[in-house]
RNA sequence: GGGCCGGUAGCUUAGUCAGGCAGAGCGAAAGGCUCUUAACCUUUAGGUCGGGGGUUCAAAUCCCUCUCGGCCCGCCA
């Protein structure tokens, strides 16, 4: 019996007073399940803290005031002109949302809700515009040399002479990566800048710009009372932004750095780490199209944060769903993954994959097929949800050999069957009335034996007659879920062909 | 060049903090049943714990070293 990693973290934090667990993701593109790990990790610890009766809150800060770094592959070329502007100030790439940032933020927040992750949500641009960062900006500007020294000492990087901890947004061209700070006025709370576009002006400390990332991060810790924050291994390296942030937090802002929890990336099986820039991603929405939210939670929660997750959306994903449904994994991980008090789902996902291919999108047929196979169908909503999951999984991720189609007419290849195989089908057609799945399966073997036929050939003949291919789902259960008159008719037809 | 994380059965991994018989799931094999046919049950096989060295009565676990994979030490989450 091992203590779950979330409980280990919670145990460490619990006696240090009220906890604020912070997460932050930049909505610069579709949020993928690798990004998701940050929020999921914090939420698991949050739940573990609550389970021990500790006082805790979970916050999410959308870093929507970060600038667009480059033209991502999913953007139209016209967006080149927005590179360098804060995400919150760029128009929606599809014209449907208030801004670029909101376009990616909205579906992400909707996914969080679906996953039963309910943080207090902040938007960085709002925090800046409201003036929350004003004092932190003043401090950073005044102690610019101390910050530069810390950056040098910790990361080895010497900042350029014109460096400033504040990035002003040019009022003319809208960019933050083209401006240089020329001076500041603490009383008026403004920063003077010169932009390479030719404009020079004055930016407000209330939304006219932002602190550079390495200062912005530690600056927000005291402002939001952050005591724990998970972050990717990229920040964790020595000399990385946590190291510099820790010193800046302690020496400049007089606040102890939050307890770090470092998480690894999620890899796509055989393809490497998920990365928006490479387009190698499975978005949260894409995943929720295919599995229930609990299973996505379970995927992340069952693995320790510092271990990378090898994610395979093909057959192994079915195993993961079934492992969750049967409550076969680590019990604490299952508990932390649960949403509400749902009973285990009884129909194996693998069987759903067979059933939806028989039903071909007809929900009534699907329910009939499930009932013929002996499944209880009262939890209709869930069953139909799973059916949609199975259909999308088949279309997107299923290997070829699990796909099949019940042929409307008799496949012509049946003509090539030998007389003994046809005889087998005929005899089978006479013996299966009233039998249920297991008995049909047994009967196939019995018929083959009676006729002195290799059972393998009889199975192949059956698959050929119904699917036009030589293999398929487990035959007894497959035939049982089809309409019985149709089965008998098809077997007779095939025998005469 | 320096640092961080990871490497345990074919696959996914627990166990490493705090040394004490290397475990599980999936897959595979055999059987249940004269039956390989995607959901059953039982059993079995499968391991130089990435390599080497050291400490110890005892090392997957601690120390040193090498190696492989990923990431960072410019910008950036």
Coordinates of C-alpha atoms (C1' of nucleotides) in Angstrom, one line a residue:
Chain A
X1 CA 0.0 0.0 0.0
X2 CA 1.6 3.2 -1.2
X3 CA 0.5 6.7 -0.2
X4 CA -0.7 8.5 -3.2
X5 CA 1.5 11.4 -4.4
X6 CA -1.3 13.9 -3.9
X7 CA -1.6 12.9 -0.3
X8 CA 2.2 13.1 0.2
X9 CA 2.1 16.7 -1.0
X10 CA -0.9 17.5 1.0
X11 CA 0.7 16.1 4.1
X12 CA 3.7 18.4 3.6
X13 CA 1.5 21.5 3.2
X14 CA -1.3 20.8 5.6
X15 CA 0.4 22.2 8.8
X16 CA 1.6 25.4 7.1
X17 CA -1.6 27.2 7.4
X18 CA -4.2 28.1 4.7
X19 CA -3.0 27.1 1.2
X20 CA -3.4 28.7 -2.1
X21 CA -2.6 26.4 -5.0
X22 CA -1.9 28.3 -8.2
X23 CA -1.9 27.3 -11.8
X24 CA -1.4 29.2 -14.9
X25 CA -1.6 28.5 -18.6
X26 CA -1.1 30.8 -21.5
X27 CA -4.1 30.6 -23.8
X28 CA -2.0 31.1 -27.0
X29 CA -3.5 28.1 -28.8
X30 CA -5.7 25.1 -28.2
X31 CA -5.0 23.8 -24.7
X32 CA -3.8 20.2 -24.9
X33 CA -3.8 17.4 -22.3
X34 CA -0.1 18.1 -21.6
X35 CA -1.0 21.6 -20.4
X36 CA -3.9 20.1 -18.5
X37 CA -1.5 18.2 -16.3
X38 CA -0.7 21.4 -14.4
X39 CA -4.2 22.1 -13.4
X40 CA -5.0 18.5 -12.8
X41 CA -2.0 18.1 -10.5
X42 CA -2.9 21.1 -8.4
X43 CA -6.5 20.0 -8.2
X44 CA -5.6 16.5 -7.0
X45 CA -3.5 18.0 -4.2
X46 CA -6.3 20.5 -3.5
X47 CA -8.7 17.6 -3.0
X48 CA -6.2 15.7 -0.9
X49 CA -5.9 18.9 1.3
X50 CA -9.7 19.1 1.6
X51 CA -9.8 15.4 2.6
X52 CA -7.5 16.2 5.5
X53 CA -9.7 19.1 6.5
X54 CA -7.1 21.7 5.6
X55 CA -8.0 25.2 4.4
X56 CA -7.2 25.6 0.7
X57 CA -8.2 27.4 -2.4
X58 CA -7.4 26.7 -6.0
X59 CA -6.7 29.5 -8.5
X60 CA -6.1 29.6 -12.2
X61 CA -4.4 32.6 -13.8
X62 CA -4.9 32.9 -17.5
X63 CA -1.7 34.5 -18.8
X64 CA -3.6 36.3 -21.5
X65 CA -1.4 39.4 -21.2
X66 CA 1.6 37.5 -22.6
X67 CA 2.5 38.5 -26.1
X68 CA 1.9 36.3 -29.2
X69 CA 5.3 34.9 -29.7
X70 CA 5.1 33.9 -33.3
X71 CA 2.8 32.9 -36.1
X72 CA 1.6 29.5 -35.0
X73 CA 0.8 26.9 -37.7
X74 CA -2.9 27.1 -37.0
X75 CA -3.0 30.8 -37.6
X76 CA -3.7 32.6 -40.9
X77 CA -0.8 34.5 -42.3
X78 CA -2.6 37.8 -41.7
X79 CA -1.9 37.3 -38.0
X80 CA 1.8 37.9 -38.6
X81 CA 1.0 41.6 -37.8
X82 CA -0.1 40.7 -34.3
X83 CA 3.1 38.9 -33.3
X84 CA 4.4 40.8 -30.2
X85 CA 1.0 42.0 -29.0
X86 CA -0.6 40.8 -25.8
X87 CA -3.0 38.0 -26.4
X88 CA -5.9 39.8 -24.8
X89 CA -5.5 42.7 -27.2
X90 CA -5.5 40.7 -30.4
X91 CA -8.7 39.9 -32.3
X92 CA -10.2 36.5 -32.3
X93 CA -8.7 34.3 -35.0
X94 CA -12.2 33.1 -36.0
X95 CA -14.1 36.2 -35.3
X96 CA -16.3 34.6 -32.7
X97 CA -14.8 35.7 -29.4
X98 CA -13.9 39.0 -27.6
X99 CA -10.2 38.4 -28.2
X100 CA -7.5 35.9 -29.3
X101 CA -7.0 34.9 -25.7
X102 CA -10.7 34.3 -25.0
X103 CA -11.0 32.2 -28.1
X104 CA -8.8 29.6 -26.6
X105 CA -9.6 30.3 -23.0
X106 CA -13.4 29.7 -23.3
X107 CA -13.3 26.1 -24.4
X108 CA -10.6 25.4 -21.9
X109 CA -12.7 26.8 -19.0
X110 CA -15.6 24.8 -20.3
X111 CA -13.5 21.6 -20.2
X112 CA -12.4 22.4 -16.7
X113 CA -16.0 22.5 -15.6
X114 CA -16.7 19.2 -17.3
X115 CA -13.7 17.8 -15.5
X116 CA -15.1 19.1 -12.2
X117 CA -12.1 21.3 -11.7
X118 CA -13.4 24.6 -10.2
X119 CA -10.7 27.1 -9.6
X120 CA -11.1 30.8 -8.9
X121 CA -10.2 32.2 -12.4
X122 CA -8.1 35.3 -12.9
X123 CA -7.1 37.0 -16.2
X124 CA -3.7 38.6 -16.1
X125 CA -4.8 41.5 -18.2
X126 CA -7.5 42.3 -15.7
X127 CA -5.2 42.1 -12.8
X128 CA -2.8 44.5 -14.5
X129 CA -5.6 46.9 -15.6
X130 CA -7.1 46.9 -12.1
X131 CA -3.8 48.0 -10.8
X132 CA -3.0 45.0 -8.6
X133 CA 0.6 45.0 -9.9
X134 CA 1.3 48.7 -9.5
X135 CA 3.4 48.4 -6.3
X136 CA 5.2 45.3 -7.7
X137 CA 6.0 47.2 -10.8
X138 CA 7.3 50.2 -8.9
X139 CA 9.5 47.9 -6.7
X140 CA 10.8 46.1 -9.8
X141 CA 11.7 49.4 -11.5
X142 CA 13.4 50.8 -8.4
X143 CA 15.4 47.6 -7.8
X144 CA 16.1 46.9 -11.4
X145 CA 19.8 46.5 -10.7
X146 CA 19.3 44.0 -7.9
X147 CA 17.0 42.0 -10.1
X148 CA 19.5 42.1 -12.9
X149 CA 22.2 40.9 -10.4
X150 CA 20.0 38.0 -9.3
X151 CA 19.3 37.0 -12.9
X152 CA 23.1 37.1 -13.5
X153 CA 24.0 35.1 -10.4
X154 CA 21.4 32.4 -10.8
X155 CA 21.1 32.0 -14.5
X156 CA 24.5 33.3 -15.6
X157 CA 22.8 35.5 -18.0
X158 CA 23.9 39.2 -18.2
X159 CA 21.0 41.4 -19.1
X160 CA 21.6 44.1 -21.7
X161 CA 22.3 47.6 -20.5
X162 CA 18.9 48.9 -21.6
X163 CA 17.0 46.0 -19.9
X164 CA 14.0 46.8 -17.8
X165 CA 11.8 44.4 -15.8
X166 CA 8.8 46.2 -17.4
X167 CA 7.6 45.7 -20.9
X168 CA 5.5 48.6 -22.2
X169 CA 2.9 48.2 -24.8
X170 CA 3.4 50.6 -27.6
X171 CA 0.3 52.7 -28.0
X172 CA 0.9 53.0 -31.7
X173 CA 1.8 49.5 -32.9
X174 CA 0.5 47.6 -29.9
X175 CA 3.6 45.5 -29.4
X176 CA 5.6 44.8 -26.2
X177 CA 8.7 43.4 -27.7
X178 CA 9.7 46.5 -29.6
X179 CA 9.6 49.0 -26.8
X180 CA 12.4 50.2 -24.5
X181 CA 11.8 51.7 -21.2
X182 CA 13.4 55.2 -21.0
X183 CA 12.2 56.3 -17.6
X184 CA 9.3 56.2 -15.1
X185 CA 7.3 58.4 -12.8
X186 CA 6.3 56.8 -9.5
X187 CA 3.8 59.4 -8.6
X188 CA 2.0 59.4 -11.9
X189 CA 2.4 55.7 -12.1
X190 CA 3.7 55.8 -15.6
X191 CA 6.6 54.4 -17.6
X192 CA 8.2 56.3 -20.6
X193 CA 9.2 54.2 -23.5
X194 CA 10.6 54.4 -27.0
X195 CA 9.3 52.0 -29.7
X196 CA 11.2 50.8 -32.7
X197 CA 8.2 51.6 -34.8
X198 CA 9.1 55.3 -34.3
X199 CA 6.6 56.1 -31.6
X200 CA 7.5 57.1 -28.1
X201 CA 5.1 57.6 -25.3
X202 CA 4.0 57.0 -21.8
X203 CA 2.5 53.8 -20.5
X204 CA 0.3 53.4 -17.4
X205 CA 1.3 51.0 -14.7
X206 CA -2.3 49.9 -14.8
X207 CA -2.4 47.9 -17.9
X208 CA 0.0 49.8 -20.1
X209 CA 2.4 47.0 -20.0
X210 CA 3.5 44.1 -17.9
X211 CA 6.5 42.7 -15.9
X212 CA 8.7 40.3 -17.9
X213 CA 8.0 36.7 -17.2
X214 CA 10.8 36.1 -14.8
X215 CA 9.6 39.0 -12.6
X216 CA 5.9 38.7 -13.3
X217 CA 5.8 35.2 -11.8
X218 CA 7.4 35.9 -8.4
X219 CA 5.5 39.2 -8.3
X220 CA 2.2 37.5 -8.4
X221 CA 3.0 35.1 -5.5
X222 CA 2.6 37.6 -2.7
X223 CA -0.3 39.4 -4.5
X224 CA -2.3 36.2 -4.6
X225 CA -0.8 34.6 -1.5
X226 CA 0.4 31.6 -3.5
X227 CA 1.8 28.8 -1.3
X228 CA 2.0 25.9 -3.8
X229 CA 2.3 25.8 -7.5
X230 CA 3.0 23.0 -10.0
X231 CA 5.0 23.9 -13.0
X232 CA 6.6 22.1 -16.0
X233 CA 10.1 20.7 -15.8
X234 CA 11.3 23.5 -18.0
X235 CA 10.9 26.0 -15.2
X236 CA 12.5 23.6 -12.7
X237 CA 16.0 23.4 -14.2
X238 CA 18.7 25.1 -12.1
X239 CA 19.0 28.6 -13.3
X240 CA 15.5 28.4 -14.7
X241 CA 12.6 30.7 -13.9
X242 CA 11.7 29.0 -10.5
X243 CA 15.3 29.5 -9.3
X244 CA 15.4 33.1 -10.3
X245 CA 11.8 33.6 -9.2
X246 CA 12.5 32.2 -5.7
X247 CA 15.4 34.7 -5.1
X248 CA 13.4 37.6 -6.6
X249 CA 10.4 36.6 -4.4
X250 CA 12.5 36.4 -1.2
X251 CA 14.9 39.3 -1.8
X252 CA 12.8 41.8 -3.8
X253 CA 9.3 41.1 -2.6
X254 CA 10.0 39.6 0.8
X255 CA 7.8 36.6 0.3
X256 CA 8.7 32.9 0.5
X257 CA 8.5 31.1 -2.8
X258 CA 5.6 28.6 -3.1
X259 CA 6.2 24.9 -2.6
X260 CA 7.1 23.6 -6.0
X261 CA 5.6 20.5 -7.7
X262 CA 7.3 19.6 -10.9
X263 CA 5.5 17.7 -13.6
X264 CA 6.7 16.0 -16.7
X265 CA 5.3 16.2 -20.2
X266 CA 2.7 13.9 -21.8
X267 CA 4.1 12.1 -24.8
X268 CA 2.1 10.8 -27.7
X269 CA 3.0 7.1 -28.0
X270 CA 5.9 6.8 -30.5
X271 CA 5.9 10.4 -31.4
X272 CA 7.4 12.3 -28.5
X273 CA 6.3 15.2 -26.3
X274 CA 3.1 17.1 -27.0
X275 CA 3.8 20.6 -28.1
X276 CA 1.5 23.2 -29.6
X277 CA 4.3 24.4 -31.8
X278 CA 4.8 21.1 -33.5
X279 CA 1.1 20.4 -33.8
X280 CA 1.7 17.2 -32.0
X281 CA -1.2 17.5 -29.6
X282 CA -4.4 15.9 -28.4
X283 CA -6.5 18.7 -27.1
X284 CA -8.7 18.4 -24.0
X285 CA -11.8 18.6 -26.1
X286 CA -10.5 15.9 -28.5
X287 CA -9.9 13.6 -25.5
X288 CA -13.3 14.3 -24.0
X289 CA -14.9 13.4 -27.3
X290 CA -13.6 9.9 -26.7
X291 CA -13.5 9.2 -23.0
X292 CA -15.6 10.3 -20.0
X293 CA -14.0 13.1 -18.0
X294 CA -13.2 10.8 -15.1
X295 CA -10.9 8.8 -17.3
X296 CA -9.0 11.9 -18.4
X297 CA -8.6 12.8 -14.7
X298 CA -7.5 9.2 -14.0
X299 CA -4.9 9.2 -16.8
X300 CA -3.1 12.1 -15.1
X301 CA -3.8 11.4 -11.5
X302 CA -2.6 7.8 -11.5
X303 CA 0.9 8.8 -12.5
X304 CA 3.3 10.7 -10.3
X305 CA 3.9 14.2 -11.7
X306 CA 7.6 13.8 -12.2
X307 CA 7.1 10.8 -14.5
X308 CA 6.3 11.4 -18.1
X309 CA 3.1 9.9 -19.4
X310 CA 3.2 7.7 -22.5
X311 CA -0.2 8.4 -24.0
X312 CA -1.5 6.0 -26.7
X313 CA -5.0 6.9 -28.0
X314 CA -5.3 3.5 -29.8
X315 CA -6.2 0.2 -28.2
X316 CA -4.4 1.0 -24.9
X317 CA -6.9 3.8 -24.4
X318 CA -9.7 1.2 -24.3
X319 CA -7.7 -0.6 -21.6
X320 CA -7.5 2.6 -19.6
X321 CA -11.3 3.2 -19.8
X322 CA -12.0 -0.4 -18.8
X323 CA -9.5 -0.1 -15.9
X324 CA -11.4 2.9 -14.7
X325 CA -14.8 1.4 -15.3
X326 CA -14.0 -1.7 -13.4
X327 CA -12.3 0.3 -10.6
X328 CA -9.3 -2.0 -11.2
X329 CA -6.5 0.5 -10.5
X330 CA -5.1 2.2 -7.4
X331 CA -8.0 2.9 -5.2
X332 CA -6.9 6.4 -4.1
X333 CA -6.2 7.4 -7.7
X334 CA -9.6 6.2 -8.6
X335 CA -11.2 8.2 -5.7
X336 CA -9.3 11.4 -6.7
X337 CA -10.4 10.9 -10.3
X338 CA -14.1 10.4 -9.5
X339 CA -16.7 13.1 -10.3
X340 CA -19.8 12.7 -8.1
X341 CA -20.8 9.4 -6.8
X342 CA -21.4 7.5 -10.1
X343 CA -21.6 3.8 -10.0
X344 CA -19.1 1.8 -12.2
X345 CA -20.2 1.7 -15.8
X346 CA -21.0 -2.0 -16.6
X347 CA -20.6 -2.3 -20.4
X348 CA -17.0 -2.7 -21.4
X349 CA -15.8 0.0 -23.8
X350 CA -14.6 -2.8 -26.1
X351 CA -18.1 -4.1 -26.4
X352 CA -19.4 -0.6 -27.1
X353 CA -17.0 -0.5 -29.9
X354 CA -18.6 -3.6 -31.4
X355 CA -22.1 -2.5 -30.6
X356 CA -22.0 0.9 -32.2
X357 CA -20.6 -0.7 -35.4
X358 CA -23.6 -3.0 -35.5
X359 CA -26.0 -0.2 -34.8
X360 CA -24.5 2.2 -37.3
X361 CA -25.6 5.4 -35.6
X362 CA -29.2 4.1 -34.8
X363 CA -29.6 4.5 -31.1
X364 CA -32.6 2.2 -31.0
X365 CA -30.7 -0.6 -32.7
X366 CA -27.8 0.1 -30.3
X367 CA -30.0 -0.5 -27.3
X368 CA -31.5 -3.6 -28.8
X369 CA -28.0 -5.0 -29.6
X370 CA -26.9 -4.3 -26.1
X371 CA -30.0 -6.0 -24.6
X372 CA -29.6 -9.0 -26.9
X373 CA -26.0 -9.3 -25.5
X374 CA -27.5 -9.4 -22.0
X375 CA -26.6 -5.9 -20.8
X376 CA -28.8 -3.8 -18.6
X377 CA -29.7 -0.6 -20.5
X378 CA -31.4 1.6 -17.9
X379 CA -28.6 4.2 -17.7
X380 CA -29.6 5.5 -21.1
X381 CA -27.9 8.8 -20.9
X382 CA -24.5 7.3 -20.1
X383 CA -24.8 4.6 -22.6
X384 CA -25.5 7.0 -25.4
X385 CA -22.6 9.2 -24.2
X386 CA -20.3 6.2 -24.4
X387 CA -21.7 5.3 -27.8
X388 CA -20.7 8.7 -29.1
X389 CA -17.3 8.2 -27.5
X390 CA -16.9 4.8 -29.2
X391 CA -17.9 6.2 -32.6
X392 CA -15.4 9.0 -32.5
X393 CA -12.7 6.7 -31.2
X394 CA -13.3 4.4 -34.1
X395 CA -13.1 7.3 -36.6
X396 CA -10.0 8.9 -35.2
X397 CA -7.9 6.4 -33.3
X398 CA -9.0 2.8 -33.9
X399 CA -6.6 0.5 -35.7
X400 CA -7.9 -0.9 -38.9
X401 CA -8.5 -4.5 -37.6
X402 CA -11.1 -3.5 -35.0
X403 CA -13.3 -1.7 -37.6
X404 CA -16.0 -3.6 -39.4
X405 CA -19.3 -3.2 -41.1
X406 CA -22.1 -5.6 -41.2
X407 CA -22.7 -6.1 -44.9
X408 CA -26.2 -5.3 -46.1
X409 CA -26.2 -7.9 -48.8
X410 CA -24.4 -11.2 -49.0
X411 CA -20.7 -10.5 -49.7
X412 CA -19.7 -12.0 -53.0
X413 CA -16.5 -13.6 -51.5
X414 CA -18.9 -16.1 -49.8
X415 CA -19.1 -18.0 -53.2
X416 CA -15.5 -19.1 -52.8
X417 CA -16.3 -21.0 -49.6
X418 CA -15.9 -24.7 -49.7
X419 CA -18.9 -27.1 -49.5
X420 CA -18.0 -28.2 -46.0
X421 CA -17.8 -24.6 -44.8
X422 CA -21.2 -23.8 -46.4
X423 CA -22.6 -26.9 -44.7
X424 CA -21.3 -25.6 -41.4
X425 CA -23.1 -22.3 -41.8
X426 CA -26.3 -24.2 -42.8
X427 CA -26.2 -26.5 -39.7
X428 CA -25.4 -23.5 -37.5
X429 CA -28.5 -21.7 -38.9
X430 CA -30.7 -24.5 -37.7
X431 CA -29.2 -24.7 -34.2
X432 CA -29.0 -21.2 -32.9
X433 CA -32.6 -20.3 -32.4
X434 CA -33.2 -19.2 -28.8
X435 CA -29.5 -19.4 -27.8
X436 CA -27.7 -16.6 -25.9
X437 CA -24.2 -15.4 -26.6
X438 CA -22.1 -17.9 -24.8
X439 CA -24.2 -20.8 -26.1
X440 CA -24.0 -19.6 -29.7
X441 CA -20.2 -19.4 -29.3
X442 CA -20.2 -23.0 -28.0
X443 CA -22.4 -24.1 -30.7
X444 CA -20.0 -22.9 -33.4
X445 CA -17.4 -25.2 -32.0
X446 CA -19.9 -28.0 -31.7
X447 CA -21.0 -27.7 -35.3
X448 CA -17.4 -27.6 -36.5
X449 CA -16.6 -30.7 -34.5
X450 CA -19.7 -32.6 -35.7
X451 CA -18.8 -31.9 -39.3
X452 CA -15.1 -32.7 -38.8
X453 CA -14.3 -29.1 -39.8
X454 CA -11.5 -27.0 -38.5
X455 CA -13.2 -24.5 -36.2
X456 CA -11.0 -21.8 -37.5
X457 CA -12.4 -22.2 -41.0
X458 CA -16.0 -22.0 -39.7
X459 CA -15.2 -18.8 -37.8
X460 CA -13.7 -17.3 -40.9
X461 CA -16.8 -18.3 -43.0
X462 CA -19.0 -16.6 -40.4
X463 CA -17.1 -13.4 -40.5
X464 CA -17.0 -13.5 -44.3
X465 CA -20.8 -14.0 -44.5
X466 CA -21.5 -11.0 -42.2
X467 CA -18.6 -8.7 -42.5
X468 CA -16.9 -9.6 -45.8
X469 CA -13.6 -10.0 -44.0
X470 CA -11.9 -13.0 -42.3
X471 CA -11.9 -11.9 -38.7
X472 CA -14.1 -10.0 -36.4
X473 CA -15.4 -9.5 -32.8
X474 CA -15.9 -12.6 -30.7
X475 CA -18.4 -14.5 -32.7
X476 CA -21.0 -15.7 -30.2
X477 CA -21.5 -12.3 -28.7
X478 CA -21.4 -10.6 -32.1
X479 CA -24.1 -12.9 -33.6
X480 CA -26.1 -12.5 -30.4
X481 CA -26.3 -8.8 -30.8
X482 CA -27.6 -9.0 -34.3
X483 CA -31.3 -9.5 -35.1
X484 CA -31.8 -13.3 -34.9
X485 CA -34.0 -13.6 -38.0
X486 CA -31.4 -11.7 -40.0
X487 CA -28.7 -14.0 -38.7
X488 CA -30.5 -17.2 -39.6
X489 CA -31.4 -15.8 -43.0
X490 CA -27.9 -14.7 -43.8
X491 CA -26.4 -18.0 -42.7
X492 CA -28.9 -19.8 -45.0
X493 CA -28.1 -17.5 -47.9
X494 CA -24.4 -18.0 -47.5
X495 CA -24.9 -21.8 -47.4
X496 CA -26.7 -21.7 -50.7
X497 CA -24.3 -19.3 -52.4
Chain B
rG1 C1' 30.3 22.7 -21.1
rG2 C1' 26.8 22.9 -16.5
rG3 C1' 22.0 21.5 -14.2
rC4 C1' 17.1 19.0 -13.5
rC5 C1' 13.8 14.7 -14.4
rG6 C1' 13.3 9.8 -16.0
rG7 C1' 15.4 4.4 -17.4
rU8 C1' 12.3 -1.8 -13.2
rA9 C1' 9.0 -8.3 -17.3
rG10 C1' 7.1 -7.8 -24.5
rC11 C1' 4.0 -2.9 -23.0
rU12 C1' 2.3 0.5 -18.9
rU13 C1' 4.3 0.8 -14.4
rA14 C1' 4.6 0.1 -8.1
rG15 C1' 8.5 0.0 -4.9
rU16 C1' 13.6 4.7 -4.4
rC17 C1' 12.4 10.0 0.3
rA18 C1' 13.3 6.2 5.4
rG19 C1' 18.4 -0.2 2.6
rG20 C1' 15.3 -5.9 4.7
rC21 C1' 12.2 -12.0 0.0
rA22 C1' 11.4 -7.3 -6.9
rG23 C1' 5.2 -6.6 -7.1
rA24 C1' 0.7 -5.4 -10.2
rG25 C1' -2.2 -4.6 -14.8
rC26 C1' -2.2 -5.5 -19.9
rG27 C1' -0.1 -8.8 -23.5
rA28 C1' 1.8 -14.1 -24.1
rA29 C1' 1.5 -19.5 -23.1
rA30 C1' -1.4 -23.7 -21.0
rG31 C1' -5.9 -25.5 -19.1
rG32 C1' -11.4 -25.1 -17.9
rC33 C1' -14.4 -27.3 -22.9
rU34 C1' -12.2 -32.8 -28.9
rC35 C1' -13.1 -25.2 -29.0
rU36 C1' -6.8 -19.2 -31.3
rU37 C1' -11.6 -15.7 -33.1
rA38 C1' -11.5 -8.8 -29.6
rA39 C1' -16.1 -9.6 -22.9
rC40 C1' -15.2 -15.4 -18.7
rC41 C1' -12.3 -18.3 -14.9
rU42 C1' -7.7 -20.9 -13.3
rU43 C1' -2.6 -21.6 -13.8
rU44 C1' 2.3 -20.7 -15.8
rA45 C1' 6.3 -18.4 -18.0
rG46 C1' 8.6 -13.9 -18.4
rG47 C1' 13.7 -9.5 -14.7
rU48 C1' 22.0 -8.7 -15.7
rC49 C1' 15.9 -3.3 -11.6
rG50 C1' 20.2 1.1 -18.1
rG51 C1' 26.1 -0.5 -17.4
rG52 C1' 30.3 -0.5 -14.0
rG53 C1' 32.5 0.4 -9.3
rG54 C1' 31.9 1.5 -3.9
rU55 C1' 29.6 1.5 1.3
rU56 C1' 26.9 -2.5 4.1
rC57 C1' 25.4 -8.5 7.4
rA58 C1' 22.0 -6.9 3.4
rA59 C1' 21.4 -2.2 -2.3
rA60 C1' 16.2 -1.2 -7.4
rU61 C1' 16.8 2.0 -2.9
rC62 C1' 22.7 5.3 -0.3
rC63 C1' 27.7 7.2 -2.7
rC64 C1' 30.9 7.6 -7.2
rU65 C1' 31.1 7.0 -12.4
rC66 C1' 29.5 6.0 -17.3
rU67 C1' 25.4 5.6 -20.7
rC68 C1' 20.5 6.4 -23.1
rG69 C1' 15.9 9.5 -23.5
rG70 C1' 13.6 14.2 -22.4
rC71 C1' 14.0 19.3 -20.8
rC72 C1' 16.5 23.6 -19.3
rC73 C1' 20.9 27.1 -18.6
rG74 C1' 18.7 33.1 -25.1
rC75 C1' 13.2 34.5 -25.8
rC76 C1' 9.0 31.6 -23.7
rA77 C1' 4.6 28.6 -21.1

